[in-house]
Short mmCIF file of C-alpha atoms in Angstrom, two decimals:
data_model
loop_
_atom_site.label_atom_id
_atom_site.label_comp_id
_atom_site.label_asym_id
_atom_site.label_seq_id
_atom_site.Cartn_x
_atom_site.Cartn_y
_atom_site.Cartn_z
CA UNK A 22 -13.43 -4.83 -9.94
CA UNK A 23 -12.75 -3.64 -6.44
CA UNK A 24 -11.76 -0.21 -5.19
CA UNK A 25 -10.24 0.85 -1.92
CA UNK A 26 -8.38 3.73 -0.31
CA UNK A 27 -4.64 3.65 0.24
CA UNK A 28 -2.22 6.00 1.89
CA UNK A 29 1.10 6.87 0.25
CA UNK A 30 3.80 8.08 2.64
CA UNK A 31 7.02 9.51 1.19
CA UNK A 32 10.24 10.98 2.55
CA UNK A 33 13.72 11.72 1.25
CA UNK A 34 16.66 10.24 3.16
CA UNK A 35 20.29 11.24 2.58
CA UNK A 36 22.07 10.13 5.73
CA UNK A 37 21.25 6.48 6.46
CA UNK A 38 23.28 3.40 5.62
CA UNK A 39 22.05 0.74 3.25
CA UNK A 40 21.75 -1.69 6.16
CA UNK A 41 19.49 0.71 8.06
CA UNK A 42 17.33 1.28 5.00
CA UNK A 43 17.01 -2.47 4.34
CA UNK A 44 16.11 -3.08 7.98
CA UNK A 45 13.44 -0.38 7.76
CA UNK A 46 11.87 -2.09 4.74
CA UNK A 47 11.78 -5.37 6.67
CA UNK A 48 10.03 -3.67 9.60
CA UNK A 49 7.49 -2.06 7.27
CA UNK A 50 6.68 -5.35 5.57
CA UNK A 51 6.48 -7.10 8.96
CA UNK A 52 3.88 -4.47 9.91
CA UNK A 53 1.82 -5.50 6.87
CA UNK A 54 2.15 -2.51 4.54
CA UNK A 55 0.97 -3.20 1.00
CA UNK A 56 4.26 -2.14 -0.59
CA UNK A 57 7.38 -0.12 0.15
CA UNK A 58 10.36 0.84 -1.99
CA UNK A 59 13.36 3.11 -2.31
CA UNK A 60 14.15 5.21 -5.38
CA UNK A 61 17.58 6.77 -5.89
CA UNK A 62 17.45 10.57 -6.07
CA UNK A 63 19.75 13.59 -5.88
CA UNK A 64 19.01 16.31 -3.37
CA UNK A 65 20.33 19.87 -3.06
CA UNK A 66 24.05 20.30 -3.59
CA UNK A 67 23.91 17.09 -5.69
CA UNK A 68 23.83 14.86 -2.59
CA UNK A 69 22.85 11.27 -3.47
CA UNK A 70 19.86 10.09 -1.44
CA UNK A 71 16.86 7.78 -1.47
CA UNK A 72 13.16 8.51 -1.62
CA UNK A 73 11.24 6.08 0.58
CA UNK A 74 7.67 5.39 -0.56
CA UNK A 75 5.25 3.34 1.53
CA UNK A 76 1.80 2.25 0.39
CA UNK A 77 -0.47 1.14 3.21
CA UNK A 78 -4.07 0.81 4.31
CA UNK A 79 -5.42 3.73 6.35
CA UNK A 80 -5.45 1.57 9.49
CA UNK A 81 -1.72 0.82 9.04
CA UNK A 82 -0.69 4.44 8.57
CA UNK A 83 0.22 5.28 12.18
CA UNK A 84 2.35 2.14 12.57
CA UNK A 85 4.16 2.89 9.29
CA UNK A 86 4.86 6.48 10.36
CA UNK A 87 6.29 5.30 13.68
CA UNK A 88 8.54 2.75 11.92
CA UNK A 89 9.87 5.36 9.50
CA UNK A 90 10.60 7.91 12.24
CA UNK A 91 12.06 5.31 14.61
CA UNK A 92 14.31 3.50 12.14
CA UNK A 93 15.49 6.23 9.76
CA UNK A 94 16.83 9.76 9.99
CA UNK A 95 13.58 11.14 8.49
CA UNK A 96 12.02 14.05 10.36
CA UNK A 97 9.07 14.69 8.04
CA UNK A 98 6.78 12.82 5.65
CA UNK A 99 4.54 13.65 2.75
CA UNK A 100 1.12 11.96 2.81
CA UNK A 101 -1.35 11.34 -0.01
CA UNK A 102 -4.66 9.50 0.10
CA UNK A 103 -5.49 7.72 -3.14
CA UNK A 104 -8.16 5.57 -4.69
CA UNK A 105 -6.85 2.21 -5.85
CA UNK A 106 -8.45 -0.04 -8.47
CA UNK A 107 -7.82 -3.73 -7.92
CA UNK A 108 -8.45 -6.67 -10.21
CA UNK A 109 -10.79 -9.26 -8.70
CA UNK A 110 -8.71 -12.05 -7.14
CA UNK A 111 -9.55 -15.71 -6.67
CA UNK A 112 -7.09 -18.12 -5.01
CA UNK A 113 -6.39 -21.22 -7.09
CA UNK A 114 -3.88 -24.01 -7.59
CA UNK A 115 -1.86 -24.44 -10.76
CA UNK A 116 -0.65 -27.91 -11.65
CA UNK A 117 2.92 -27.87 -12.92
CA UNK A 118 4.93 -30.87 -14.11
CA UNK A 119 6.69 -30.70 -10.72
CA UNK A 120 3.53 -30.54 -8.63
CA UNK A 121 0.81 -28.13 -7.53
CA UNK A 122 1.56 -24.48 -6.73
CA UNK A 123 -0.71 -21.97 -5.00
CA UNK A 124 -1.67 -19.09 -7.27
CA UNK A 125 -4.11 -16.26 -7.75
CA UNK A 126 -6.40 -15.80 -10.73
CA UNK A 127 -7.15 -12.13 -11.48
CA UNK A 128 -9.94 -10.68 -13.61
CA UNK A 129 -10.97 -7.23 -14.75
CA UNK A 130 -13.81 -7.39 -17.22
CA UNK A 131 -12.60 -9.71 -19.99
CA UNK A 132 -8.94 -9.47 -18.91
CA UNK A 133 -7.59 -12.50 -17.02
CA UNK A 134 -4.22 -13.27 -15.41
CA UNK A 135 -2.90 -16.05 -13.22
CA UNK A 136 0.11 -15.49 -10.99
CA UNK A 137 1.93 -18.18 -9.00
CA UNK A 138 2.64 -17.46 -5.35
CA UNK A 139 6.38 -16.83 -5.19
CA UNK A 140 7.00 -18.53 -1.84
CA UNK A 141 5.21 -21.70 -2.99
CA UNK A 142 6.99 -21.71 -6.36
CA UNK A 143 10.32 -21.21 -4.57
CA UNK A 144 9.62 -24.06 -2.13
CA UNK A 145 8.72 -26.41 -5.00
CA UNK A 146 11.82 -25.38 -6.96
CA UNK A 147 13.99 -26.09 -3.90
CA UNK A 148 12.26 -29.42 -3.26
CA UNK A 149 12.62 -30.56 -6.89
CA UNK A 150 16.11 -29.02 -7.29
CA UNK A 151 15.13 -27.03 -10.39
CA UNK A 152 15.25 -23.33 -11.17
CA UNK A 153 12.24 -21.26 -10.22
CA UNK A 154 11.91 -20.44 -13.94
CA UNK A 155 11.11 -24.13 -14.53
CA UNK A 156 8.22 -23.85 -12.04
CA UNK A 157 6.94 -20.64 -13.66
CA UNK A 158 6.92 -22.32 -17.09
CA UNK A 159 4.14 -24.61 -15.78
#
């Protein structure tokens, strides 16, 4: 089991287009944040809006803040530092009936999981002209 520190940045946005919000997510992921997402919310006077949440490593925090301020209408952020517990991860290859796929094998005590890498599963599905579900079935 591994532990690390993460930063959670959050802001509420009620005056940006969907295209701008999607572009902002792309920029955040390009910068290497661990995860980012929007949640639909209602603000004062029942205005529909989105809450932007960004999970990043401490060394990515300043870049993430700059992206949010540059690419959205946000003028303030909430910041939380959190401990994160991570399952141990070992890269592996899973043999499917269509060919090998890169994967990760996770463990936490006696709990084990294996997860195929999406981009590799997608590429194999495209190459073999089958649904990605066929690849995931192994």
